Short mmCIF file of C-alpha atoms and ligand atoms in Angstrom, two decimals:
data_model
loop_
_atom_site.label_atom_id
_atom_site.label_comp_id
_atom_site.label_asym_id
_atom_site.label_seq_id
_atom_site.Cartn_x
_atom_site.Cartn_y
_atom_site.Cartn_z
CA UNK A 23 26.54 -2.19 14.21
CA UNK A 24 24.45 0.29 16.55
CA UNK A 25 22.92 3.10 14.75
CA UNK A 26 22.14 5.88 17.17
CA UNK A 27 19.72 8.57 15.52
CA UNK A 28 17.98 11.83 17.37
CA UNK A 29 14.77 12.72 16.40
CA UNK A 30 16.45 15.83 14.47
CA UNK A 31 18.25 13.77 12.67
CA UNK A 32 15.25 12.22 11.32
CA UNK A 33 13.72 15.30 11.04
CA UNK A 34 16.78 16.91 8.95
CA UNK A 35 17.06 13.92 6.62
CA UNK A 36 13.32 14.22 5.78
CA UNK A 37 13.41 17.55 5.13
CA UNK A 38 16.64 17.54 3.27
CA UNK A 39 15.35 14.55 0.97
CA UNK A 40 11.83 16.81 0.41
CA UNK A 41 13.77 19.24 -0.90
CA UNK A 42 15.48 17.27 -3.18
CA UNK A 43 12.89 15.71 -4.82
CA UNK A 44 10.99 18.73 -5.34
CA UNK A 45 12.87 19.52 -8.46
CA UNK A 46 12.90 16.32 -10.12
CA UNK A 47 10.47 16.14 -13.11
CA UNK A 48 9.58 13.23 -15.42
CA UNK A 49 7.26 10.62 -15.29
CA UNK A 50 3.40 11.23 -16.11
CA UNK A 51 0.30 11.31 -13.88
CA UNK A 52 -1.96 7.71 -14.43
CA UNK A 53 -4.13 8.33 -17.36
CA UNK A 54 -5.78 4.91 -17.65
CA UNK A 55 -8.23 5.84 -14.84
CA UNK A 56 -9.80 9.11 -16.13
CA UNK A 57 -10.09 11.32 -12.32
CA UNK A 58 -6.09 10.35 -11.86
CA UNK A 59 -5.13 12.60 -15.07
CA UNK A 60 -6.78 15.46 -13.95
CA UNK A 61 -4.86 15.41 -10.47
CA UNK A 62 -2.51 18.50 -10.00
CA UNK A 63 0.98 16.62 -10.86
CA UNK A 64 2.46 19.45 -8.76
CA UNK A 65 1.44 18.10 -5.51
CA UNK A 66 4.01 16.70 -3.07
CA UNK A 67 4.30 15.18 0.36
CA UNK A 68 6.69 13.60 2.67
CA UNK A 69 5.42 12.31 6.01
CA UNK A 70 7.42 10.31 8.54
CA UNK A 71 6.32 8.98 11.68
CA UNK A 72 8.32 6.95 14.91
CA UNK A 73 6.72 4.51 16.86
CA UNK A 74 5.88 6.69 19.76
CA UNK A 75 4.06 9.15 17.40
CA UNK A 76 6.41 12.00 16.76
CA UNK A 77 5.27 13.01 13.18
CA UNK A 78 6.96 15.07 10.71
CA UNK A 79 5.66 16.59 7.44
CA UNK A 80 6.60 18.78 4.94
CA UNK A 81 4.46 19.78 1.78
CA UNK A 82 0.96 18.51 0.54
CA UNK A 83 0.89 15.94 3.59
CA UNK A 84 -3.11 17.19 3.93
CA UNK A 85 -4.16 16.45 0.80
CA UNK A 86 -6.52 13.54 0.32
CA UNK A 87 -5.16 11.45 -2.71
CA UNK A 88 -6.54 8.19 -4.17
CA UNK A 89 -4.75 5.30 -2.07
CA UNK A 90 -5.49 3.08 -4.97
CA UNK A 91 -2.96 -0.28 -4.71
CA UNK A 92 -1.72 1.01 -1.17
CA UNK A 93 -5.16 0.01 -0.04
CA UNK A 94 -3.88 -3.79 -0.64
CA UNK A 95 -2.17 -3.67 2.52
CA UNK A 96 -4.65 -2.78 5.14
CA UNK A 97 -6.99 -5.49 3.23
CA UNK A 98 -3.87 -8.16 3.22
CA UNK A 99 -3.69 -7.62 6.99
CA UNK A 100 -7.20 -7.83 7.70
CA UNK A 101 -7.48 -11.13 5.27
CA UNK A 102 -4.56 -12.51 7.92
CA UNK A 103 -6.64 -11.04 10.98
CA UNK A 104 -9.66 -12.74 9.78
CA UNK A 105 -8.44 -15.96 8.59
CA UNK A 106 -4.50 -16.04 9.81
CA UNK A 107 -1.44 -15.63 7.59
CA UNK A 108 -1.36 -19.06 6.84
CA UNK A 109 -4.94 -18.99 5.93
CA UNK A 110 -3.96 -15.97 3.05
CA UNK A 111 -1.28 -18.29 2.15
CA UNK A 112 -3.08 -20.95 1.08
CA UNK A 113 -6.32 -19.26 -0.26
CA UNK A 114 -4.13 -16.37 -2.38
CA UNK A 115 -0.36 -17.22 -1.91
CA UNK A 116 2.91 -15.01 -1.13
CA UNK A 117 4.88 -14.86 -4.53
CA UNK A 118 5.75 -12.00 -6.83
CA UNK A 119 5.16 -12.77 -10.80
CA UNK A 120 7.40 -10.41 -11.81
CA UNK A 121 4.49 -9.30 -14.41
CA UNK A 122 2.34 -6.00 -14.54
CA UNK A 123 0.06 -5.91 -11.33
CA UNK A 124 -3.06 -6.14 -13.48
CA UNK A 125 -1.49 -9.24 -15.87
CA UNK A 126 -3.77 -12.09 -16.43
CA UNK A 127 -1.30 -13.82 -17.88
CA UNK A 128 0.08 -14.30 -14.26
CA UNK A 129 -2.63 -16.10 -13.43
CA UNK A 130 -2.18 -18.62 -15.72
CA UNK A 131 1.31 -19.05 -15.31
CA UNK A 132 0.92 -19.09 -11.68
CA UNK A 133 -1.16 -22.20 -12.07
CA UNK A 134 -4.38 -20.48 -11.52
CA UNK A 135 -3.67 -18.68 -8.14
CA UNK A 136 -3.86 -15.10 -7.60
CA UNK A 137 0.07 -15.41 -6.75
CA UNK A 138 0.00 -12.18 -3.92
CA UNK A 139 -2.62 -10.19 -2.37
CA UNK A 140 -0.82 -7.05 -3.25
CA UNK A 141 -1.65 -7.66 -6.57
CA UNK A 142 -5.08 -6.83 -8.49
CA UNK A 143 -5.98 -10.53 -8.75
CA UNK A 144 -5.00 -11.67 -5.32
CA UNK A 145 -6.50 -8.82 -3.93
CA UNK A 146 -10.02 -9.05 -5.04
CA UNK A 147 -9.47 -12.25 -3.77
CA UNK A 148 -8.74 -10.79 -0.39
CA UNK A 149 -11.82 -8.83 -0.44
CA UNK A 150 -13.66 -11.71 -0.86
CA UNK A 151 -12.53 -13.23 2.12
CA UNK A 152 -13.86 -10.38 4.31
CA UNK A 153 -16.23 -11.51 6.59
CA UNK A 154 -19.27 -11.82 6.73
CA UNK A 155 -19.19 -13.10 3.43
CA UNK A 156 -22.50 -12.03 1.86
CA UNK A 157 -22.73 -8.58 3.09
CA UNK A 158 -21.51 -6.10 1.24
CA UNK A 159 -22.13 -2.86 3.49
CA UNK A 160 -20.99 -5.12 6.27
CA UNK A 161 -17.90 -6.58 4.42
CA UNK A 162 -16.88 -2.12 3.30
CA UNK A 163 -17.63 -1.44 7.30
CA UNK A 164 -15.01 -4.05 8.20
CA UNK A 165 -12.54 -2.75 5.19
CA UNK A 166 -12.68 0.67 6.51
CA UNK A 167 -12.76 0.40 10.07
CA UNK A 168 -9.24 -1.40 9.44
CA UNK A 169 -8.08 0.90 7.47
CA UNK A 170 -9.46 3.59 10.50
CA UNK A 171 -8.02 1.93 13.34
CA UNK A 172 -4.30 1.53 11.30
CA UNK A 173 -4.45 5.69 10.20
CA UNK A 174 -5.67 6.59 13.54
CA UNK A 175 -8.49 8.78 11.22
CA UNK A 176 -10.59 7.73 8.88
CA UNK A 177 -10.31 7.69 5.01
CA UNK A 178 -12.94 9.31 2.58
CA UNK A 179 -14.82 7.61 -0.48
CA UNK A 180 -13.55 10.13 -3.26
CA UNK A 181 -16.95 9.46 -5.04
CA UNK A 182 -15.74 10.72 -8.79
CA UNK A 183 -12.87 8.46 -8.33
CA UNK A 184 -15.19 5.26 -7.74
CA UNK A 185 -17.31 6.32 -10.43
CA UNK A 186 -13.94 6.55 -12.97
CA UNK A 187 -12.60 3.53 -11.91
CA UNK A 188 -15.61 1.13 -11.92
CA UNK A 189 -16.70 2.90 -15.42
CA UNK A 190 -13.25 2.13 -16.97
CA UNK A 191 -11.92 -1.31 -14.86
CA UNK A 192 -13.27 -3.92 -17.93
CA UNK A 193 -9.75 -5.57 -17.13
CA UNK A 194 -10.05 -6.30 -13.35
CA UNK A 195 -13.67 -7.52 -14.06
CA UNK A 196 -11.67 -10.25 -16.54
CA UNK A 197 -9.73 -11.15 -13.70
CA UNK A 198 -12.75 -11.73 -11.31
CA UNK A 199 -14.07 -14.03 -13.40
CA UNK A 200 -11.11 -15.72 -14.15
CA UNK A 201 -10.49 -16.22 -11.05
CA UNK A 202 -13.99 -16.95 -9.78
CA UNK A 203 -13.35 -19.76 -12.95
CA UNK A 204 -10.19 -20.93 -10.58
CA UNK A 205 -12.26 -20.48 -7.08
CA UNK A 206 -10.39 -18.24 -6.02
CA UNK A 207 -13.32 -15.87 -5.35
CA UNK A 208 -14.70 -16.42 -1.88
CA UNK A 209 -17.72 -14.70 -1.88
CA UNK A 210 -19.92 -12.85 -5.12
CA UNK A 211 -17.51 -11.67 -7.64
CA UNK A 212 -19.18 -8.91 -8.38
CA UNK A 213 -19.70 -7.99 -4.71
CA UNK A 214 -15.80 -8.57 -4.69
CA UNK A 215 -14.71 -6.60 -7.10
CA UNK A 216 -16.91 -3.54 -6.56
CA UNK A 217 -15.46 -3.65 -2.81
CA UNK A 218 -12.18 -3.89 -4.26
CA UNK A 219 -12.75 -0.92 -6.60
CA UNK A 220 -14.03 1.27 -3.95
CA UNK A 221 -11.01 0.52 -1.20
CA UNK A 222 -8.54 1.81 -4.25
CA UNK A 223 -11.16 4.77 -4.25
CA UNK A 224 -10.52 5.75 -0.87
CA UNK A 225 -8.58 9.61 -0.13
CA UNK A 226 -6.00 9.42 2.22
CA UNK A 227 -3.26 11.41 3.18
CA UNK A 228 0.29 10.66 3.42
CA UNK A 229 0.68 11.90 7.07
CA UNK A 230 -2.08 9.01 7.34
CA UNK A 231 -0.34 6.31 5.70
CA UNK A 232 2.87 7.06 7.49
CA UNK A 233 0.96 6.16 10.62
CA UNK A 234 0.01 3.35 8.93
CA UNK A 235 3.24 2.32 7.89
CA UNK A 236 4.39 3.04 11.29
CA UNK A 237 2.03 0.68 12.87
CA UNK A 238 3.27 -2.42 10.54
CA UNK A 239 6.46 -1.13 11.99
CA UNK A 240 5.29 -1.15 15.33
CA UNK A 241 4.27 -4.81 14.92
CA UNK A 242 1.13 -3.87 15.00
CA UNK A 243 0.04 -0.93 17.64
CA UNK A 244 -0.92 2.24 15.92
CA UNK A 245 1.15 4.99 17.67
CA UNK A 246 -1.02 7.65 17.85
CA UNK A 247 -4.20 5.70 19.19
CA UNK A 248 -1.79 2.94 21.79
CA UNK A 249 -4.25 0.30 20.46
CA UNK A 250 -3.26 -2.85 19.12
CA UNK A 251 -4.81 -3.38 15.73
CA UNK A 252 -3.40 -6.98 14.82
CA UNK A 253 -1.55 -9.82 16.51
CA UNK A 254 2.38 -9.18 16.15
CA UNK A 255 3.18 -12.36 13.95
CA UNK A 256 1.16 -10.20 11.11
CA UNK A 257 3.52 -7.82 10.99
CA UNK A 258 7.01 -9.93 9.39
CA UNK A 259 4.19 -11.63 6.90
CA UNK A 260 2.60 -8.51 5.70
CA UNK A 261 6.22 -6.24 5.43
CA UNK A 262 7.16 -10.10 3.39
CA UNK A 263 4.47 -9.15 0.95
CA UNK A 264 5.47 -5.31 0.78
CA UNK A 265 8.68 -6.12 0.17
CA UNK A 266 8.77 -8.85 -2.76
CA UNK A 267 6.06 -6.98 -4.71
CA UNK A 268 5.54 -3.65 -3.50
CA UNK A 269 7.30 -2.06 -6.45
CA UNK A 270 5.43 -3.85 -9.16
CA UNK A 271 8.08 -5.25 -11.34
CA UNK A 272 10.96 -2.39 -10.02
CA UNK A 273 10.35 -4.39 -6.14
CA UNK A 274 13.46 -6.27 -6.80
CA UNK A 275 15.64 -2.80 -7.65
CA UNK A 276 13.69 -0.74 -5.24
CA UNK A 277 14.48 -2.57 -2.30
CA UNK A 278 18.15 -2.89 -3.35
CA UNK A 279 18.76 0.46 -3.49
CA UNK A 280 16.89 1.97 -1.45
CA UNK A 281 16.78 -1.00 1.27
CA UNK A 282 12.98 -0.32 2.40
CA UNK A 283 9.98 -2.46 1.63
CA UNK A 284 7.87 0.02 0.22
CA UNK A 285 4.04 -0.21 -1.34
CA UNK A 286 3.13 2.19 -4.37
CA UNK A 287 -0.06 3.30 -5.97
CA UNK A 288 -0.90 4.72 -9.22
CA UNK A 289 -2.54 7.66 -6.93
CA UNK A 290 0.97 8.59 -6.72
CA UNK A 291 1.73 7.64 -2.91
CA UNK A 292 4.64 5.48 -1.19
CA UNK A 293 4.40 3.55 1.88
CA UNK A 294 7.16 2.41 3.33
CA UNK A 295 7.80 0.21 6.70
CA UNK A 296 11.83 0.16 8.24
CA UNK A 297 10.53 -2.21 11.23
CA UNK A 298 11.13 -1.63 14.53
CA UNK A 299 12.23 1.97 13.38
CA UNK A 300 9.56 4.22 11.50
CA UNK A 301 6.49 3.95 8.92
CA UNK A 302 6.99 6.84 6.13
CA UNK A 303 4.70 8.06 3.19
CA UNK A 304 4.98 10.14 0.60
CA UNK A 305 3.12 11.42 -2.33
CA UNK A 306 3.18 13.12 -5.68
CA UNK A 307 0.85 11.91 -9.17
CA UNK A 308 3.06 11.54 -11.62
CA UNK A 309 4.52 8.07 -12.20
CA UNK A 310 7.38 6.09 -13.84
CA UNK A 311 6.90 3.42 -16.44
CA UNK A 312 6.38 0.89 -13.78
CA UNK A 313 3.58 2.70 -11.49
CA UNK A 314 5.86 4.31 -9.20
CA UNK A 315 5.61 7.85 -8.41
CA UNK A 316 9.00 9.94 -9.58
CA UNK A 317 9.17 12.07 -6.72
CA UNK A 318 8.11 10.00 -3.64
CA UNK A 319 10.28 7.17 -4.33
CA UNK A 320 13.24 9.77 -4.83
CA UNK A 321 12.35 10.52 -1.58
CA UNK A 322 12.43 7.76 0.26
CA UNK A 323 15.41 6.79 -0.95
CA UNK A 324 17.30 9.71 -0.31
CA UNK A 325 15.64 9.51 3.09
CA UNK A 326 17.07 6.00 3.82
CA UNK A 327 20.56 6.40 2.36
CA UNK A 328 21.08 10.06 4.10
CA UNK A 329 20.33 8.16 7.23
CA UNK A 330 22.35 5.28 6.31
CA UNK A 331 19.43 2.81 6.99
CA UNK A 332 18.08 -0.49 5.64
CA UNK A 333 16.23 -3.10 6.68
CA UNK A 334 18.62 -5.51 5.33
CA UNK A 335 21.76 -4.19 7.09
CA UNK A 336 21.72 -5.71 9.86
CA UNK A 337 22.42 -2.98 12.25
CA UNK A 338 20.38 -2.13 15.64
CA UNK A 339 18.91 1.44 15.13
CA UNK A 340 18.14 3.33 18.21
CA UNK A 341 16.40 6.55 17.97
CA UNK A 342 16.49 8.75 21.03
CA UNK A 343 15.12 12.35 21.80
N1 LIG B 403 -7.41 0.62 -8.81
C1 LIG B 403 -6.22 0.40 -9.59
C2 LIG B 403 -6.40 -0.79 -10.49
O1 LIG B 403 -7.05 -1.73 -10.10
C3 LIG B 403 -5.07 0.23 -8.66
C4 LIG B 403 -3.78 0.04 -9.38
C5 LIG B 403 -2.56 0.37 -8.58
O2 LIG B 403 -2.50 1.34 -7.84
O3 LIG B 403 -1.60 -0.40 -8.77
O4 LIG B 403 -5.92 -0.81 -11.59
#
């Protein structure tokens, strides 16, 4: 079927599902990572943004949060960049576990392979395929300037947050070493990890990752720059990951009801990629029992099914002025 949507319909459905969401309580901001706590659980964004740039926000869209596990997917597509999507495959892999995204049990049941990069094990894995291997201040350059060129601005290092997470993140250095027992660490492990620890330290907004969202959804050319940032094959592999683990174990429910491929972060933000149609983002701290933040997920379903979208549906959407 042909969908036919005007920008103010987008618009409307955004700002209609924003509202909606903004009552909802429950869920509980991240306390295992002592900065998250302390964040204002009040906070609450909603950015959406088309592949020609037209943005729209409502609430906290300015406010820098921790990307935290979000920051897997700029680092998955510069892994496939680097080293091609086949190359991620067979150095990391492309399966969910259906386990907690910090379970070293899935490494062992996964025969020793870091199963996803948009997991914790798979990746610091991914960081350690960064070129140039061996230098770490080159290796963060190329991290960020990714992460740059897919926002269209630049992140910040939210320097308490780094210092929390590396003083408190005894479990992902078990993992590194696990996996550096498996080699599946490509470079120093504790280079690896540290690089790892500081991308999930980065502040980012959501009105940034919904351009970021919206570039994986514009198969790879970030709408408000007009560059290219990576090849166009990138694009089904990386919304692939999104979509089969995205949710940490909820992926599987998430994407049948709400019928986006979505990426969350115990920061509290959502990134979500309908391809071909629009990247969207939202944010608020405090989570469900899987990870998943209450209110941005509300929101991006209600945002889909209001528009009567989803990326399995099969239907051409068209969105004109
Ligand atoms: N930095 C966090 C960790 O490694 C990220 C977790 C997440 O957002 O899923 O535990």
């Amino acid at each position: 079927m042909d969908i036919i949507l005007t920008k103010s319909h987008i618009e409307a459905a955004a700002h209609e599902a924003f509202s909606y969401a903004t009552s909802l309580t429950g869920g509980a901001n991240a306390d295992y990572i002592p900065f998250l706590a302390n964040i204002d659980s009040g906070l609450f964004g909603l950015s959406v943004m088309l592949p020609d740039g037209t943005a729209f926000n409502f609430g906290d869209t300015d406010y820098k949060f921790g990307i935290e596990s979000i920051s897997k997917v700029p680092t998955a597509i510069l892994a496939m960049r680097q080293h091609t999507p086949a190359g991620v495959l067979q150095k990391i892999g492309a399966d969910a576990t259906g386990l907690p995204f910090n379970s070293i049990f899935a490494i062992l049941l996964e025969n020793d392979h870091p199963s996803t990069p948009l997991v914790n094990a798979g990746a610091i894995s991914a960081c350690s395929m960064i070129d140039p291997k061996g230098d770490s201040d080159a290796k963060w350059k190329a991290i960020t300037d990714n992460i740059t060129d897919l926002c269209g601005s630049a992140p910040v290092l939210i320097d308490e947050l780094y210092k929390s997470e590396s003083a408190t993140n005894f479990n992902n250095r078990a993992i590194t070493w696990l996996l550096k027992n498996y080699n599946r660490i490509y470079d120093d492990p504790d280079m690896s990890l540290d690089l790892y620890t500081r991308q999930c330290s980065l502040g980012v907004t959501s009105a940034q990752l919904a351009a970021m969202a919206a570039t994986i959804a514009s198969g790879g050319v970030n709408p408000i720059s007009g560059s290219r940032v990576f090849d166009r094959e990138i694009a089904p592999k990386i919304t692939t990951l999104i979509a089969t683990v995205g949710f940490y174990q909820h992926s599987g429910d998430w994407l049948y009801t709400s019928g986006i491929p979505a990426k969350s972060g115990v920061g509290g933000g959502v990134l979500g990629v309908l391809p071909g149609v629009l990247g969207i983002a939202a944010f608020a701290p405090p989570l469900d029992s899987a990870g998943n933040s209450v209110k941005a997920q509300a929101a991006v379903s209600r945002f889909m099914q209001s528009l009567g979208l989803g990326v399995m549906n099969g239907d051409r959407v068209t969105v004109t002025d």
